[in-house]
PDB file of C-alpha atoms in Angstrom:
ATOM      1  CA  UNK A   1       0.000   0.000   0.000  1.00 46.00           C
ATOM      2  CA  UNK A   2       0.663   3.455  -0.496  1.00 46.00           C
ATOM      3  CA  UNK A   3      -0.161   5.808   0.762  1.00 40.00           C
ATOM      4  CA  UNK A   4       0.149   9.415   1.921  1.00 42.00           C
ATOM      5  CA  UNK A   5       3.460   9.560   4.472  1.00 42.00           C
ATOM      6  CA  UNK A   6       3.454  11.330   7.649  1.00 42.00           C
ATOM      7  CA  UNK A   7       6.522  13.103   9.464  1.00 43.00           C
ATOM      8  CA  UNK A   8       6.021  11.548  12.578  1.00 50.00           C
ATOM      9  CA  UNK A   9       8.537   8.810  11.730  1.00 50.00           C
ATOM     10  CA  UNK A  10       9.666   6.177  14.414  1.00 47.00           C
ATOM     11  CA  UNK A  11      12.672   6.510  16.207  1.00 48.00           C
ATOM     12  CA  UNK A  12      14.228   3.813  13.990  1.00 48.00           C
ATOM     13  CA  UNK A  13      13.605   5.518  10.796  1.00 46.00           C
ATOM     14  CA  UNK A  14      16.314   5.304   8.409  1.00 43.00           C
ATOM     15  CA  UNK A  15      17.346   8.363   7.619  1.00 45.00           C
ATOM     16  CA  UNK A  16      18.833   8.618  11.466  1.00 45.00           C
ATOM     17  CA  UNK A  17      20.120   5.125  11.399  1.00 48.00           C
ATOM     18  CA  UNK A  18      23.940   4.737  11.579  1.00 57.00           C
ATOM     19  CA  UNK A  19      26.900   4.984   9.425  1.00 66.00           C
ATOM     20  CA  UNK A  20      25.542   2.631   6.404  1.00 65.00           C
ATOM     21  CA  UNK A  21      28.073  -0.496   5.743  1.00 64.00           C
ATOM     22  CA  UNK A  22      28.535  -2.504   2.652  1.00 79.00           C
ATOM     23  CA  UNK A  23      25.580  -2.048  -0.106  1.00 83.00           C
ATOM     24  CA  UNK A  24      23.904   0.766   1.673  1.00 81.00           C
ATOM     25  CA  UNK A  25      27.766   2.404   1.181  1.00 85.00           C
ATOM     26  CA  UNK A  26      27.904   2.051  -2.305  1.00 91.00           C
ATOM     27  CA  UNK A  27      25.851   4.025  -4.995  1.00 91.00           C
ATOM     28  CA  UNK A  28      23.080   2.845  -7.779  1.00 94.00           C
ATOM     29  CA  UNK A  29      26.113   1.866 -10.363  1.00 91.00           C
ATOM     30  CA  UNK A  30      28.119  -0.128  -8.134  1.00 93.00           C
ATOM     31  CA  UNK A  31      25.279  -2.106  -5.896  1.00 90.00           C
ATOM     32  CA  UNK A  32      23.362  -2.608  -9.485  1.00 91.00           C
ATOM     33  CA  UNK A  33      25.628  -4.653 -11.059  1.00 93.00           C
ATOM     34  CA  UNK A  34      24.232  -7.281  -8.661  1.00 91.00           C
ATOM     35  CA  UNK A  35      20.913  -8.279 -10.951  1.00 91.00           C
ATOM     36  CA  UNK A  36      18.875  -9.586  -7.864  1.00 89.00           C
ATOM     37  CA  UNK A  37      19.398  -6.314  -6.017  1.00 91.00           C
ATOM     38  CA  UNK A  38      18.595  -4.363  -8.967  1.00 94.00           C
ATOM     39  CA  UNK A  39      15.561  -6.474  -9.552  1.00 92.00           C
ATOM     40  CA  UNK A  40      14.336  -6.043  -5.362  1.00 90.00           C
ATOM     41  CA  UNK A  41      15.191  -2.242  -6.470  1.00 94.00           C
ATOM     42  CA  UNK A  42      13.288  -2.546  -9.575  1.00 95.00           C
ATOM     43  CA  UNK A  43      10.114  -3.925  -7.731  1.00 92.00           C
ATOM     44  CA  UNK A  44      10.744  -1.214  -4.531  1.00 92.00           C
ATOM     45  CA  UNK A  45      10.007   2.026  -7.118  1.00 95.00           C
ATOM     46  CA  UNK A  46       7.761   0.054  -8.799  1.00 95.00           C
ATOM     47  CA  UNK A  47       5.185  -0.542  -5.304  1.00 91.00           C
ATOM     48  CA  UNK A  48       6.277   3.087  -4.461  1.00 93.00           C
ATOM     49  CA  UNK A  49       4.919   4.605  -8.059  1.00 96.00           C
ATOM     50  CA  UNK A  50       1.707   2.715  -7.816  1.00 95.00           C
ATOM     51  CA  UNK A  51       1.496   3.613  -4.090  1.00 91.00           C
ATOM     52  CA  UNK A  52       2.161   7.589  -4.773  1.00 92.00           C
ATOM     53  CA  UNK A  53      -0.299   7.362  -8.114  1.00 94.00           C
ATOM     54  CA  UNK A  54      -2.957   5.885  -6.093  1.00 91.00           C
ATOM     55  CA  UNK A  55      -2.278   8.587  -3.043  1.00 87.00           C
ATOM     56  CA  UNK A  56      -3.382  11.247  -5.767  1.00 91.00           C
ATOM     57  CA  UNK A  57      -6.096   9.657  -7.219  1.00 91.00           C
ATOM     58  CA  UNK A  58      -7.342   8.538  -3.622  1.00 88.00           C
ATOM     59  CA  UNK A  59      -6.294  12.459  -2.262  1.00 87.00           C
ATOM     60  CA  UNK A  60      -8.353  13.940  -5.240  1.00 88.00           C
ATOM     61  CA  UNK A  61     -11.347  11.542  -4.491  1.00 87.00           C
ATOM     62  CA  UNK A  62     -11.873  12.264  -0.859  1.00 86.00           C
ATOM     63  CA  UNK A  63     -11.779  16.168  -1.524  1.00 86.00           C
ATOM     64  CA  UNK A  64     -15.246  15.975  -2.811  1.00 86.00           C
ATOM     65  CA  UNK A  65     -16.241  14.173   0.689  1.00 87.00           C
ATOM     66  CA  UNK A  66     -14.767  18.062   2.330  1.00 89.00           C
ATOM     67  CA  UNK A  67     -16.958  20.083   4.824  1.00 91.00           C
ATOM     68  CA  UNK A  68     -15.546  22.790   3.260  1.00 93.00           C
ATOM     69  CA  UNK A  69     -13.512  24.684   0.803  1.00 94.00           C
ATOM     70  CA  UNK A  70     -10.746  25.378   2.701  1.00 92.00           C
ATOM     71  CA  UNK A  71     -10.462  21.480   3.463  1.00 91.00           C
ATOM     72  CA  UNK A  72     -10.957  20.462  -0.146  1.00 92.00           C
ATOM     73  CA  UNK A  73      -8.419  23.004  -1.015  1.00 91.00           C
ATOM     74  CA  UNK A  74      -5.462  21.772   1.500  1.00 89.00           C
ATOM     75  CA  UNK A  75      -6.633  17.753   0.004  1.00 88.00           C
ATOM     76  CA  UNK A  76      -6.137  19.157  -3.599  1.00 88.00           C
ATOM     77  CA  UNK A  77      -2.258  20.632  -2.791  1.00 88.00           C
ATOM     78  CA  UNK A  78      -1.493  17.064  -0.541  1.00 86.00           C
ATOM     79  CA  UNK A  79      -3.091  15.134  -4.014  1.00 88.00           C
ATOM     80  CA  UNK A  80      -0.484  17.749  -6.340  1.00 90.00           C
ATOM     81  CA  UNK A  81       2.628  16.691  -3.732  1.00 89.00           C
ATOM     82  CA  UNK A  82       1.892  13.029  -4.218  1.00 89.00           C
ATOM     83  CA  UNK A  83       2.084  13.388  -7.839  1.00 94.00           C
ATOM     84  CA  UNK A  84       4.680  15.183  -7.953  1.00 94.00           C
ATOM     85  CA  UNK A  85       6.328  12.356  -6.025  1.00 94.00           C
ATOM     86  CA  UNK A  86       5.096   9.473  -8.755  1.00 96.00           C
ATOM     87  CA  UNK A  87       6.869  11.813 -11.308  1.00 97.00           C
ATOM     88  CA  UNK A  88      10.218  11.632  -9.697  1.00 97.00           C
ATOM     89  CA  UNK A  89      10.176   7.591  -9.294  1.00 97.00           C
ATOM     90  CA  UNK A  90       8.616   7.095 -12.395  1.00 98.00           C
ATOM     91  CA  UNK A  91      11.619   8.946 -13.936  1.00 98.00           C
ATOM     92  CA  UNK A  92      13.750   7.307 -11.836  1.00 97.00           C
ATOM     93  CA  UNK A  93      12.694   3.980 -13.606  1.00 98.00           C
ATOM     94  CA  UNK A  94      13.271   5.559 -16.687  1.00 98.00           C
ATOM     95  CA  UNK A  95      16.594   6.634 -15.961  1.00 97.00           C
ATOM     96  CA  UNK A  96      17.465   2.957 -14.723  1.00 97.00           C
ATOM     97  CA  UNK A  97      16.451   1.675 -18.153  1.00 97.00           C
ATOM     98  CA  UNK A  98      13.040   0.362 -17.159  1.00 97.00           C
ATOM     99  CA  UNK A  99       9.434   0.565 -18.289  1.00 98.00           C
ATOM    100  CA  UNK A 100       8.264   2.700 -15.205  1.00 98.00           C
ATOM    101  CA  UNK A 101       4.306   0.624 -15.754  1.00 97.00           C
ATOM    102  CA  UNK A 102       5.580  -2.939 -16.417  1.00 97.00           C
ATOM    103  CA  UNK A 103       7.563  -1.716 -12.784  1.00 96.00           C
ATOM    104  CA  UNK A 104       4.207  -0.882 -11.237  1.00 96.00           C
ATOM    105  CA  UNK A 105       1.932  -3.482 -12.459  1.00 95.00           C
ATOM    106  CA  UNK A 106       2.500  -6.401 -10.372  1.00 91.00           C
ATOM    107  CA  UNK A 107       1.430  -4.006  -7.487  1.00 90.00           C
ATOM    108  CA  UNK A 108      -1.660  -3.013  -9.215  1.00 92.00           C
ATOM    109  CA  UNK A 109      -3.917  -5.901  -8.414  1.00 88.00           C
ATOM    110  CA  UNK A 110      -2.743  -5.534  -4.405  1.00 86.00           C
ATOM    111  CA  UNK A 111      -2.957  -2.276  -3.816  1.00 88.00           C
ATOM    112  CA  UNK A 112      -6.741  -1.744  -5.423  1.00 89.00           C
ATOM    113  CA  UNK A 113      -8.152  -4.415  -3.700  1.00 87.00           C
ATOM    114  CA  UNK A 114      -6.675  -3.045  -0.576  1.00 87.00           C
ATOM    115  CA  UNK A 115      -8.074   0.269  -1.336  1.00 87.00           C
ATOM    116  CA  UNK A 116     -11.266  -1.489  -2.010  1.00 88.00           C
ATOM    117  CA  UNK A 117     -11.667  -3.686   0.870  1.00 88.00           C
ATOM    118  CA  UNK A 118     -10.790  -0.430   2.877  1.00 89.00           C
ATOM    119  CA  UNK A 119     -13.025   2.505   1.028  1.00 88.00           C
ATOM    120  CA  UNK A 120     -13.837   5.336   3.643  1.00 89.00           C
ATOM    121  CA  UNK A 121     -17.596   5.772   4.290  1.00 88.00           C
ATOM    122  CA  UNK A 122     -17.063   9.719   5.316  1.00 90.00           C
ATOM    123  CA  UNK A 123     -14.226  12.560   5.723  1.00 90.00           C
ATOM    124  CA  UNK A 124     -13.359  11.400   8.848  1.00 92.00           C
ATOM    125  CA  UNK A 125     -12.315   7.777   8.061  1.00 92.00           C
ATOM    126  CA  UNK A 126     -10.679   9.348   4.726  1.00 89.00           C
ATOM    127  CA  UNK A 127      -8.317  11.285   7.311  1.00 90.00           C
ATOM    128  CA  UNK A 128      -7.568   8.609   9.451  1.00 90.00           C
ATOM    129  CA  UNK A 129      -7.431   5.763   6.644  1.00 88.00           C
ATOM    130  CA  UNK A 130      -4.785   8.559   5.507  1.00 83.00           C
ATOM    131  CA  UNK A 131      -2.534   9.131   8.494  1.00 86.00           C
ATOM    132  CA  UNK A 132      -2.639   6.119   9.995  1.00 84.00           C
ATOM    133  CA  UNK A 133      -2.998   3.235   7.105  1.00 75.00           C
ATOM    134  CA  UNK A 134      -0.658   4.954   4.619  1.00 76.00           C
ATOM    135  CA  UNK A 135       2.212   5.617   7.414  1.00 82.00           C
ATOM    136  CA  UNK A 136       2.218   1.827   8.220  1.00 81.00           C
ATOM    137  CA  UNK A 137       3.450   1.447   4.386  1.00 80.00           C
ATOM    138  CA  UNK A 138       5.833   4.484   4.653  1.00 85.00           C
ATOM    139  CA  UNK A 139       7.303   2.901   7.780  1.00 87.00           C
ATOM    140  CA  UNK A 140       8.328  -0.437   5.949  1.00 83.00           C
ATOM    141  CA  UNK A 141       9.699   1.892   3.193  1.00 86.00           C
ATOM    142  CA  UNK A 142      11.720   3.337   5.647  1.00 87.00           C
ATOM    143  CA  UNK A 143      13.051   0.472   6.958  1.00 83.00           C
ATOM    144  CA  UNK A 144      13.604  -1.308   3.016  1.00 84.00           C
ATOM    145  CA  UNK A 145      15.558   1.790   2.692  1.00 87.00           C
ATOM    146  CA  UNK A 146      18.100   1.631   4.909  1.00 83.00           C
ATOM    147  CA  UNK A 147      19.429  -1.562   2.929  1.00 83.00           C
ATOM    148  CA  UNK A 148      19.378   0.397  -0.368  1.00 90.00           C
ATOM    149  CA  UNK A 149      22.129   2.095  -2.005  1.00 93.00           C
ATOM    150  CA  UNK A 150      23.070   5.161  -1.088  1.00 93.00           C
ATOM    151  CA  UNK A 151      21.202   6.701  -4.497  1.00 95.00           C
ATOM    152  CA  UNK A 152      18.024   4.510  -3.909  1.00 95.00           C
ATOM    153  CA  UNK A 153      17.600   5.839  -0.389  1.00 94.00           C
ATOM    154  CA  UNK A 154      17.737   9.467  -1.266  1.00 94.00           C
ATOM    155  CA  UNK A 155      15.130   9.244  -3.779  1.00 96.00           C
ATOM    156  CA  UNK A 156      12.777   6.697  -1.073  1.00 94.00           C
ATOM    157  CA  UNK A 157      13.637   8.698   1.935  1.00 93.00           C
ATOM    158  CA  UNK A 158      12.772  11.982  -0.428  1.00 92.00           C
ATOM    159  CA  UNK A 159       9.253  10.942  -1.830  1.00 92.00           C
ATOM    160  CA  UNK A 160       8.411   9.842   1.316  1.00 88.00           C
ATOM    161  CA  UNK A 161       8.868  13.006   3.243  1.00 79.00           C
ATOM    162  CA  UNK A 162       5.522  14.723   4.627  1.00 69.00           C
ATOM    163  CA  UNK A 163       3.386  16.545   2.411  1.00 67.00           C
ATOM    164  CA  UNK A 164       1.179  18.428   5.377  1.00 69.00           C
ATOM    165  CA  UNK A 165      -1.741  15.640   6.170  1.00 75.00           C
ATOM    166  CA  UNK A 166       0.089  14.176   9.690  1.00 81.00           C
ATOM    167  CA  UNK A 167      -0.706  17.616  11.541  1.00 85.00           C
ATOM    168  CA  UNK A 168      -3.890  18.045   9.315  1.00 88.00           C
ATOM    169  CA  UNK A 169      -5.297  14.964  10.479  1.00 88.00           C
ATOM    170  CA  UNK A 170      -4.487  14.838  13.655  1.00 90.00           C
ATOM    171  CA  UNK A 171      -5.828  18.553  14.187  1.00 91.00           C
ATOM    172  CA  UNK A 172      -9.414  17.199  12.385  1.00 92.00           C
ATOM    173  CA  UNK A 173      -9.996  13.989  13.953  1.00 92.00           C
ATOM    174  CA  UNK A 174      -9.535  15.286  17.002  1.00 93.00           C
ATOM    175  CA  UNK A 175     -11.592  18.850  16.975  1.00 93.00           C
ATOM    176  CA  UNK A 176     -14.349  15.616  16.095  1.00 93.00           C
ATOM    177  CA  UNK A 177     -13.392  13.254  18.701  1.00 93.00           C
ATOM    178  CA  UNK A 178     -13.818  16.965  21.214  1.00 93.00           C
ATOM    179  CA  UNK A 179     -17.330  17.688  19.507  1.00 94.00           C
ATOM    180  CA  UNK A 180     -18.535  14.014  19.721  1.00 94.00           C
ATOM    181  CA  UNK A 181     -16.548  12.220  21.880  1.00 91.00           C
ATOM    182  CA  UNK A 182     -18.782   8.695  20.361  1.00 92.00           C
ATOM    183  CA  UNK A 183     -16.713   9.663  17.332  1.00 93.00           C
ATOM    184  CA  UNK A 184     -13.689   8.067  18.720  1.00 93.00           C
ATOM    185  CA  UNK A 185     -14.877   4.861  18.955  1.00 93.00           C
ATOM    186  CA  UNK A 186     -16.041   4.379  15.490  1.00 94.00           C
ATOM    187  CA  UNK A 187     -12.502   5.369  14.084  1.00 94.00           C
ATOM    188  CA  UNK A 188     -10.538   3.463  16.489  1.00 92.00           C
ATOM    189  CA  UNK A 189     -12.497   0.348  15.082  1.00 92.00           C
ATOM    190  CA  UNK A 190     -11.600   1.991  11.722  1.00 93.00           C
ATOM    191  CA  UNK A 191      -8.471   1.810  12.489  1.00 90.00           C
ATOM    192  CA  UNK A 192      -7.693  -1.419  13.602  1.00 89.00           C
ATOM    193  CA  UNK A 193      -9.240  -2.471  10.833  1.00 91.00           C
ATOM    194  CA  UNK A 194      -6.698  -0.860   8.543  1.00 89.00           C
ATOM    195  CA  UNK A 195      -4.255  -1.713  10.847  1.00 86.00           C
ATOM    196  CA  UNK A 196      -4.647  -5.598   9.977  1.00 86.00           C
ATOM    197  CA  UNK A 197      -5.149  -4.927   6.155  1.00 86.00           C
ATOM    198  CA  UNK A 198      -2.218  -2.803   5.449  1.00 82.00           C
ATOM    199  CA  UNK A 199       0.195  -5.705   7.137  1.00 78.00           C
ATOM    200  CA  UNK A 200      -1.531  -8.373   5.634  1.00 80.00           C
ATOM    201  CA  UNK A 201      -1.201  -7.082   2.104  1.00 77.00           C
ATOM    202  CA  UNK A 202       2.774  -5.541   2.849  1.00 74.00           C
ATOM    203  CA  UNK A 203       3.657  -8.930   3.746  1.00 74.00           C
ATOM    204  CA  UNK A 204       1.553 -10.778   1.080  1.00 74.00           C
ATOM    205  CA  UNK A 205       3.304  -8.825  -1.689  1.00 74.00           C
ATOM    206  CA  UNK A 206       6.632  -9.422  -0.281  1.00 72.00           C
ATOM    207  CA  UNK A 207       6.009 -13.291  -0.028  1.00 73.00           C
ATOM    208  CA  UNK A 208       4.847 -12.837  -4.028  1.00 76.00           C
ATOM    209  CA  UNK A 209       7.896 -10.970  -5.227  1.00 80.00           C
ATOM    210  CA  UNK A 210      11.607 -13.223  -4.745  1.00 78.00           C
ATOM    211  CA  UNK A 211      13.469 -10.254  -5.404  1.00 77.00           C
ATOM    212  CA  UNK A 212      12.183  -8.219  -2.585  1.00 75.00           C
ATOM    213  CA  UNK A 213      11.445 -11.263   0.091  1.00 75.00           C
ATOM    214  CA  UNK A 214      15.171 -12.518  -0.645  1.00 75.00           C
ATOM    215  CA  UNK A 215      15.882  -8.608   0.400  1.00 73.00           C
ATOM    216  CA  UNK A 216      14.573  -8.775   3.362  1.00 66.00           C
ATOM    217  CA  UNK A 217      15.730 -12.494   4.774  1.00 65.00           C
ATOM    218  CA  UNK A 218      18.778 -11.771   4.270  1.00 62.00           C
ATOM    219  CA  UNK A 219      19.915 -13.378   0.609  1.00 58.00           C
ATOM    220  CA  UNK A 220      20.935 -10.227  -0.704  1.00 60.00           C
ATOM    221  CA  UNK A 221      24.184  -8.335   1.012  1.00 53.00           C
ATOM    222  CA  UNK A 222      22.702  -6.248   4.583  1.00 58.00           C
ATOM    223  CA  UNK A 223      19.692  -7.714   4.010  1.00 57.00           C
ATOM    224  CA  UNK A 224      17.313  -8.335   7.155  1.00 59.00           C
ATOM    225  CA  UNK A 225      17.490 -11.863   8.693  1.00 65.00           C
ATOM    226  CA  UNK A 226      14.282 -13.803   9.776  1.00 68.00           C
ATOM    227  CA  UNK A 227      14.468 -12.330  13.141  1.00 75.00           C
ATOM    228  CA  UNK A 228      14.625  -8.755  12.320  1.00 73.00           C
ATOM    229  CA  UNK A 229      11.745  -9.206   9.846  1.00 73.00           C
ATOM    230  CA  UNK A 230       9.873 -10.292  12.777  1.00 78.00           C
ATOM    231  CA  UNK A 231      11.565  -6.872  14.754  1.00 82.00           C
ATOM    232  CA  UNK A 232      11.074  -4.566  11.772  1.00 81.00           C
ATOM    233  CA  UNK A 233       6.713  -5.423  12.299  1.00 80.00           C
ATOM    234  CA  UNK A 234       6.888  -5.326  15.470  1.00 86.00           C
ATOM    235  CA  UNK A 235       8.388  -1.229  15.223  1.00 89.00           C
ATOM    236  CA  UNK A 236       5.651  -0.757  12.435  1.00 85.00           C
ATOM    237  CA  UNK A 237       3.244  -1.711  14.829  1.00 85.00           C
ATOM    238  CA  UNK A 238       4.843   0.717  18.112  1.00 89.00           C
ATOM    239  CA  UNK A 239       4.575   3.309  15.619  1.00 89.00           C
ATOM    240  CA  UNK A 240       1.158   2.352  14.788  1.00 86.00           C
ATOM    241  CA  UNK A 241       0.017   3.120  18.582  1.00 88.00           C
ATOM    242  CA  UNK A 242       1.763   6.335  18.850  1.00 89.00           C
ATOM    243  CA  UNK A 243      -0.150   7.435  15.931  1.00 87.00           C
ATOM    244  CA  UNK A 244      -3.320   6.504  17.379  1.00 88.00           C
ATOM    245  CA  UNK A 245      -2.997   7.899  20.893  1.00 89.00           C
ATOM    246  CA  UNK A 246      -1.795  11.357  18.627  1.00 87.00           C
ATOM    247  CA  UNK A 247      -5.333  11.448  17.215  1.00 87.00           C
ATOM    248  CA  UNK A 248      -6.774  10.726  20.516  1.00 86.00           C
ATOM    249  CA  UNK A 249      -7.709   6.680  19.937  1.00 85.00           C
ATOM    250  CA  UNK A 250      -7.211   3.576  21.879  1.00 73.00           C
ATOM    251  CA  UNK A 251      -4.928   0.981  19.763  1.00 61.00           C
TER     252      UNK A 251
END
C-alpha cells in the first residue's frame, strides 16, 4: 500500500540510522551490477509509483467528501505533492532503463483491492485511513531503505517526506473526537481495521515478489534476517500506537 506519508517517523527511521556499511555504502552503479538487487530495487520504485499514483487519485477523491472549501483546497495541494512524487520515481525507472508501468503493475492488483476492501464511508475515516494506514506502508519503506544504495535511499527517503496531512489529520480527527466524543470509537475500530489490512497485504506482496522477500531475509548483502523481519513489524506496529494515541484513539 501506499499511501500518503506522515513526518512523525519512528525513532528507527532510516534516515537517522547509523553509518551505512557494505551495499547501503555504495551508490546505484556499483550495488546494481548485482541483478537480484537491482531487480528487489526494480520492484521497490515500482510498489512506491503505484502507491504515490494511487495517493493522488485517492487524495483527489476524498476532496469531494470536504466540509468545506478550505479542506478540499489543503486535500487538492497534498493530491499535487503526491504526484509530484510518482513523477520523480517514475523517472527514476526511466533513468534505470526500465518501463516505469511494467515496474508498477505487479502491485496493481494488491494495492486496489486493498483500497477497495478499505473505502472510507465519510471525511473522517478518509483522514484517518490517511494518516494512519498509509504511514504503516511508509514505515516499511523506511526500513527497506536503509538496505538500499546510497542513491536509492535518497530518492525513497525523499518521496516519502511529509506533504502536510500528519498535523492536518491529527488537528481534524480530534476537533471531532472533542465535539462528539462517540466519534472516537467508530474510528478506532476503523483503524484497527486498517491496521490488519495494510500488514496483511505488505507482507503478502513481499512473499509474491523473490526479489524483494530474498531482500529482506537476508539473501541479498545487509539484508534483514528472519528475526529482524519479525523486529522490523513489530516497530511498524509501536509506531502504529503512537499514531493513534496522537489522534486521541485507543490501539
Amino acid at each position: 500500500m501506499r499511501f500518503m506519508t506522515t513526518s512523525d517517523k519512528p525513532d528507527h527511521a532510516a534516515d537517522t540510522a547509523a553509518e551505512p556499511t557494505g551495499v547501503a555504502a555504495q551508490d546505484w552503479g556499483r550495488a546494481s551490477a548485482d541483478p537480484q538487487y537491482r531487480a528487489a530495487v526494480v520492484d521497490l520504485l515500482g510498489a512506491l509509483a503505484y502507491g504515490e499514483l494511487a495517493a493522488f487519485e485517492r487524495l483527489a477523491e476524498d476532496a469531494k467528501l470536504a466540509p468545506t472549501l478550505v479542506d478540499k483546497a489543503e486535500l487538492a495541494s497534498m493530491a499535487s505533492a503526491e504526484f509530484h512524487h510518482f513523477e520523480r520515481l517514475r523517472d527514476r525507472l526511466t533513468e534505470i532503463g526500465e518501463e516505469p508501468t511494467q515496474a508498477m503493475e505487479p502491485f496493481v492488483a494488491a494495492l486496489d483491492g486493498f483500497h477497495r476492501q478499505t473505502a472510507p464511508s465519510d471525511w473522517l475515516e478518509g483522514l484517518v485511513k490517511a494518516y494512519v494506514g498509509d504511514s504503516i506502508a511508509s514505515d516499511f519503506y523506511r526500513e527497506v531503505a536503509a538496505r538500499l544504495d546510497a542513491d536509492t535511499r535518497a530518492l525513497v527517503l525523499a518521496v516519502l517526506d511529509d506533504t502536510g496531512h500528519a498535523s492536518f489529520a491529527v488537528e481534524k480527527v480530534r476537533a471531532a473526537i472533542d465535539a462528539d466524543p462517540r466519534v472516537g470509537g467508530r474510528l478506532a475500530l476503523w483503524a484497527r481495521r486498517l491496521m490488519g489490512e495494510a500488514l496483511s497485504q505488505s507482507q503478502r506482496v513481499v512473499a509474491e515478489r523473490d526479489a524483494l522477500s530474498t531482500m529482506l531475509v537476508g539473501g541479498i548483502a545487509d539484508g534483514f534476517d528472519l528475526a529482524e523481519v519479525g523486529r522490523m513489524f513489530s516497530r511498524i506496529t509501536d509506531a502504529h500506537t503512537k499514531r493513534m494515541a496522537a489522534l486521541g484513539l485507543a490501539a
